């Protein structure tokens, strides 16, 4: 049987177009980290269970470790490196700082991308709903209260995108 061939795919990542050659089993997470050197997106479990690898794909949050890069050919991806506007932090980034919403910071890129996606979904209104809809993003440092406080502040301030 012939060996699987690498495929050339095109991804718009943080508004820049990239062509990359990937084997069919390469995850979007590995494509971002190893092909494009965008290491802000973290690999925690690599099994879809921790949320550390969350990125935005065409504006929707996805788990990049369980997504094959070839499935996203032609898509627009936003990683934590792309959420700020130049020097101006995204409101969620600023709110995470203001609320001490991290300790080691390993879960933070995934938390912020997930929160951007969750706010965009428009389903959460209350703190309990935010907690529920962010429950796929784990924080081993126990910074959860600050994380939810930060997200609530942005939602209530109406400054989110
Ligand atoms: Fe993807 Fe844990 S690294 S969910
Ligand atoms: Fe360490 Fe969340 S800040 S895992």
XYZ file of N, CA and C in Angstrom, residues 7-140:
402
model
N -0.056 16.755 2.277
C -0.914 17.627 1.462
C -0.570 19.074 1.725
N -0.709 19.878 0.702
C -0.507 21.315 0.900
C -1.856 21.924 1.225
N -1.910 22.605 2.356
C -3.153 23.270 2.746
C -2.877 24.756 2.961
N -3.958 25.494 2.964
C -3.828 26.936 3.157
C -4.621 27.317 4.409
N -3.991 28.031 5.298
C -4.665 28.499 6.513
C -4.433 29.994 6.650
N -5.483 30.721 6.991
C -5.321 32.135 7.359
C -5.197 32.142 8.876
N -4.031 32.436 9.366
C -3.824 32.390 10.815
C -3.503 33.800 11.287
N -4.345 34.292 12.182
C -4.169 35.649 12.703
C -4.005 36.655 11.561
N -4.857 36.451 10.553
C -4.977 37.339 9.384
C -3.822 37.224 8.397
N -2.942 36.256 8.604
C -1.881 36.051 7.611
C -2.119 34.729 6.905
N -1.892 34.730 5.605
C -2.117 33.499 4.855
C -0.856 32.646 4.870
N -1.043 31.373 5.132
C 0.090 30.434 5.148
C -0.269 29.225 4.306
N 0.727 28.753 3.567
C 0.591 27.449 2.920
C 1.494 26.499 3.673
N 0.983 25.348 4.011
C 1.850 24.399 4.679
C 1.584 22.984 4.209
N 2.641 22.207 4.308
C 2.578 20.835 3.840
C 2.442 19.937 5.069
N 1.345 19.228 5.146
C 1.121 18.410 6.340
C 0.698 16.995 5.950
N 1.104 16.056 6.777
C 0.625 14.681 6.611
C -0.823 14.622 7.109
N -1.588 13.640 6.630
C -3.027 13.642 6.901
C -3.390 13.543 8.377
N -2.490 13.017 9.199
C -2.825 12.810 10.620
C -2.343 13.949 11.522
N -1.755 14.992 10.932
C -1.242 16.096 11.765
C -2.410 16.923 12.302
N -2.407 17.117 13.606
C -3.487 17.909 14.211
C -3.283 19.388 13.890
N -4.374 20.122 13.992
C -4.271 21.575 13.823
C -3.327 22.144 14.888
N -3.395 21.593 16.095
C -2.514 22.055 17.169
C -1.040 21.900 16.779
N -0.678 20.740 16.276
C 0.726 20.535 15.885
C 1.084 21.390 14.670
N 0.140 21.584 13.765
C 0.419 22.450 12.608
C 0.734 23.863 13.089
N -0.040 24.350 14.055
C 0.187 25.710 14.562
C 1.516 25.791 15.307
N 1.734 24.836 16.181
C 2.916 24.907 17.051
C 4.198 24.544 16.316
N 4.139 23.498 15.490
C 5.384 22.972 14.933
C 5.662 23.447 13.519
N 4.617 23.728 12.755
C 4.854 24.212 11.387
C 4.919 25.730 11.363
N 4.096 26.381 12.189
C 4.047 27.845 12.138
C 4.700 28.504 13.358
N 5.220 27.688 14.247
C 5.902 28.188 15.464
C 5.019 29.122 16.296
N 3.727 28.875 16.265
C 2.813 29.649 17.112
C 2.570 28.829 18.377
N 3.449 29.011 19.334
C 3.442 28.134 20.505
C 2.587 28.672 21.650
N 1.864 29.769 21.389
C 0.953 30.276 22.417
C -0.162 29.276 22.712
N -0.600 28.564 21.720
C -1.626 27.536 21.920
C -0.960 26.327 22.568
N -1.507 25.897 23.683
C -0.821 24.888 24.493
C -1.353 23.478 24.275
N -0.448 22.534 24.439
C -0.830 21.122 24.412
C -0.870 20.637 25.851
N -2.069 20.325 26.315
C -2.195 19.791 27.667
C -2.320 18.278 27.592
N -3.549 17.819 27.385
C -3.804 16.371 27.376
C -3.592 15.754 25.995
N -3.769 16.542 24.929
C -3.749 16.045 23.539
C -4.876 15.027 23.296
N -5.893 15.053 24.129
C -6.998 14.092 23.999
C -8.363 14.746 24.115
N -8.433 16.049 23.936
C -9.749 16.692 23.954
C -10.365 16.864 25.327
N -9.551 16.804 26.369
C -10.152 16.810 27.705
C -9.837 18.026 28.558
N -8.900 18.882 28.122
C -8.494 19.969 29.032
C -8.779 21.373 28.485
N -8.902 21.515 27.189
C -9.200 22.822 26.599
C -7.995 23.731 26.395
N -6.801 23.277 26.791
C -5.618 24.146 26.664
C -5.333 24.530 25.210
N -5.783 23.713 24.284
C -5.463 23.914 22.859
C -6.556 24.674 22.117
N -7.496 25.279 22.846
C -8.632 25.935 22.175
C -8.169 27.102 21.310
N -8.646 27.134 20.077
C -8.423 28.279 19.174
C -9.771 28.620 18.536
N -9.793 29.694 17.797
C -11.015 30.070 17.082
C -10.847 29.711 15.614
N -11.842 29.034 15.072
C -11.821 28.676 13.650
C -13.062 29.305 13.027
N -12.846 30.235 12.104
C -13.963 30.984 11.516
C -14.874 31.532 12.619
N -14.233 32.005 13.693
C -14.938 32.665 14.794
C -15.500 31.730 15.854
N -15.424 30.428 15.621
C -15.994 29.481 16.600
C -14.865 28.769 17.331
N -15.082 28.519 18.624
C -14.017 27.867 19.391
C -13.961 26.384 19.061
N -12.760 25.896 18.892
C -12.583 24.469 18.624
C -11.377 23.962 19.411
N -11.393 22.662 19.626
C -10.301 21.962 20.303
C -9.304 21.561 19.211
N -8.157 22.219 19.170
C -7.271 22.000 18.012
C -6.531 20.672 18.066
N -6.444 20.040 19.249
C -5.743 18.745 19.307
C -6.574 17.636 18.681
N -7.886 17.830 18.624
C -8.749 16.793 18.040
C -9.196 17.160 16.628
N -8.572 18.167 16.053
C -8.941 18.628 14.715
C -7.772 18.366 13.781
N -8.016 17.686 12.696
C -6.935 17.478 11.737
C -6.722 18.756 10.934
N -5.457 19.096 10.727
C -5.158 20.324 9.979
C -5.787 20.278 8.585
N -5.766 19.113 7.947
C -6.303 19.037 6.573
C -7.806 19.338 6.516
N -8.500 19.106 7.651
C -9.946 19.402 7.680
C -10.201 20.899 7.619
N -9.196 21.692 7.960
C -9.403 23.139 8.063
C -8.762 23.904 6.903
N -8.450 23.191 5.850
C -7.902 23.835 4.655
C -8.812 25.008 4.247
N -8.235 26.193 4.119
C -8.998 27.369 3.692
C -9.656 28.135 4.825
N -9.506 27.654 6.063
C -10.185 28.312 7.196
C -9.364 29.465 7.761
N -10.067 30.287 8.551
C -9.401 31.377 9.281
C -9.284 30.971 10.736
N -8.078 30.969 11.219
C -7.802 30.551 12.587
C -7.293 31.763 13.367
N -7.797 31.913 14.581
C -7.231 32.930 15.482
C -6.680 32.215 16.698
N -5.423 32.495 17.002
C -4.794 31.950 18.199
C -4.589 33.098 19.184
N -4.084 32.772 20.338
C -3.872 33.809 21.345
C -2.936 34.911 20.820
N -2.046 34.552 19.909
C -1.130 35.561 19.370
C -1.874 36.601 18.544
N -3.112 36.282 18.137
C -3.825 37.174 17.228
C -5.005 37.895 17.846
N -5.195 37.793 19.162
C -6.410 38.406 19.720
C -6.240 39.888 20.064
N -4.999 40.315 20.327
C -4.775 41.740 20.628
C -4.847 42.545 19.328
N -5.116 43.843 19.481
C -5.066 44.747 18.311
C -3.762 45.512 18.422
N -2.712 45.014 17.811
C -1.407 45.672 17.950
C -0.982 45.659 19.409
N -0.726 46.849 19.944
C -0.280 46.959 21.343
C -1.449 46.884 22.320
N -2.654 46.997 21.793
C -3.825 47.055 22.672
C -4.328 45.638 22.952
N -4.299 45.289 24.244
C -4.745 43.952 24.619
C -6.230 43.782 24.327
N -6.613 42.549 24.045
C -8.037 42.228 23.980
C -8.627 42.471 25.378
N -9.867 42.939 25.471
C -10.469 43.183 26.792
C -10.379 41.980 27.730
N -10.475 40.783 27.187
C -10.355 39.607 28.059
C -8.926 39.448 28.579
N -7.948 39.751 27.756
C -6.557 39.678 28.245
C -6.360 40.644 29.412
N -6.876 41.862 29.234
C -6.737 42.858 30.304
C -7.506 42.421 31.558
N -8.685 41.880 31.359
C -9.490 41.455 32.510
C -8.825 40.286 33.240
N -8.187 39.385 32.519
C -7.460 38.285 33.176
C -6.343 38.844 34.047
N -5.656 39.863 33.552
C -4.598 40.482 34.360
C -5.222 41.142 35.592
N -6.266 41.902 35.368
C -6.877 42.657 36.467
C -7.437 41.742 37.556
N -7.879 40.550 37.176
C -8.517 39.647 38.149
C -7.588 38.521 38.596
N -6.290 38.636 38.314
C -5.369 37.556 38.713
C -5.900 36.202 38.262
N -6.312 36.132 37.011
C -7.018 34.943 36.539
C -6.063 33.858 36.046
N -4.844 33.864 36.519
C -3.907 32.783 36.146
C -2.804 32.706 37.186
N -2.197 31.537 37.224
C -0.983 31.382 38.039
C 0.151 30.943 37.118
N 0.153 29.669 36.706
C 1.229 29.246 35.783
C 0.985 29.771 34.378
N -0.257 30.022 34.025
C -0.586 30.577 32.710
C -0.759 29.543 31.616
N -0.590 28.274 31.949
C -0.624 27.269 30.874
C -2.004 27.148 30.236
N -3.029 27.280 31.045
C -4.387 27.139 30.496
C -4.896 28.439 29.872
N -4.184 29.549 30.123
C -4.729 30.878 29.827
C -5.029 31.121 28.344
N -4.139 30.777 27.419
C -4.488 31.020 26.007
C -5.780 30.312 25.608
N -5.932 29.074 26.061
C -7.155 28.325 25.754
C -8.368 28.935 26.435
N -8.173 29.395 27.674
C -9.304 30.007 28.386
C -9.772 31.256 27.642
N -8.826 32.072 27.211
C -9.191 33.338 26.559
C -9.841 33.081 25.193
N -9.256 32.182 24.409
C -9.878 31.888 23.109
C -11.257 31.275 23.307
N -11.374 30.394 24.295
C -12.672 29.769 24.552
C -13.691 30.820 24.987
N -13.255 31.740 25.849
C -14.179 32.779 26.329
C -14.620 33.687 25.182
N -13.714 34.007 24.265
C -14.107 34.833 23.106
C -15.186 34.091 22.309
N -14.947 32.803 22.072
C -15.931 32.006 21.336
C -17.243 31.891 22.086
N -17.148 31.668 23.400
C -18.357 31.500 24.224
C -19.188 32.780 24.212
N -18.533 33.926 24.330
C -19.269 35.204 24.307
C -19.936 35.370 22.943
N -19.205 35.016 21.897
C -19.761 35.125 20.543
C -20.983 34.238 20.338
N -21.019 33.113 21.041
C -22.178 32.206 20.902
C -23.446 32.848 21.468
N -23.258 33.750 22.430
C -24.395 34.508 22.963
C -25.366 33.707 23.810
N -24.920 32.563 24.324
C -25.856 31.719 25.091
C -25.782 31.965 26.579
N -24.650 32.443 27.069
C -24.480 32.592 28.515
C -24.916 33.980 28.947
N -25.753 34.026 29.960
C -26.180 35.302 30.529
C -25.739 35.425 31.986
N -25.809 34.321 32.723
C -25.530 34.367 34.156
C -24.148 33.773 34.445
N -23.682 34.021 35.670
C -22.398 33.451 36.092
C -22.437 31.910 36.021
N -23.544 31.335 36.429
C -23.671 29.870 36.394
C -23.587 29.360 34.955
N -24.193 30.092 34.031
C -24.136 29.661 32.624
C -22.723 29.804 32.072
N -22.042 30.870 32.471
C -20.652 31.045 32.013
C -19.801 29.891 32.542
N -19.979 29.552 33.812
C -19.214 28.442 34.397
C -19.475 27.157 33.632
N -20.720 26.918 33.348
C -21.090 25.696 32.630
C -20.465 25.673 31.230
N -20.578 26.789 30.525
C -20.100 26.810 29.137
C -18.580 26.932 29.036
N -17.927 27.220 30.140
C -16.453 27.244 30.163
C -15.897 25.984 30.834
N -16.763 25.030 31.115
C -16.317 23.880 31.906
C -15.382 22.951 31.138
N -15.293 23.119 29.834
C -14.345 22.311 29.057
C -12.922 22.812 29.154
N -12.727 23.959 29.780
C -11.385 24.521 29.938
C -10.967 24.367 31.400
N -10.063 23.465 31.636
C -9.654 23.174 33.014
C -8.485 24.064 33.427
N -8.459 24.400 34.716
C -7.320 25.131 35.271
C -6.820 24.344 36.469
N -5.636 23.791 36.321
C -5.086 22.968 37.408
C -4.583 23.822 38.564
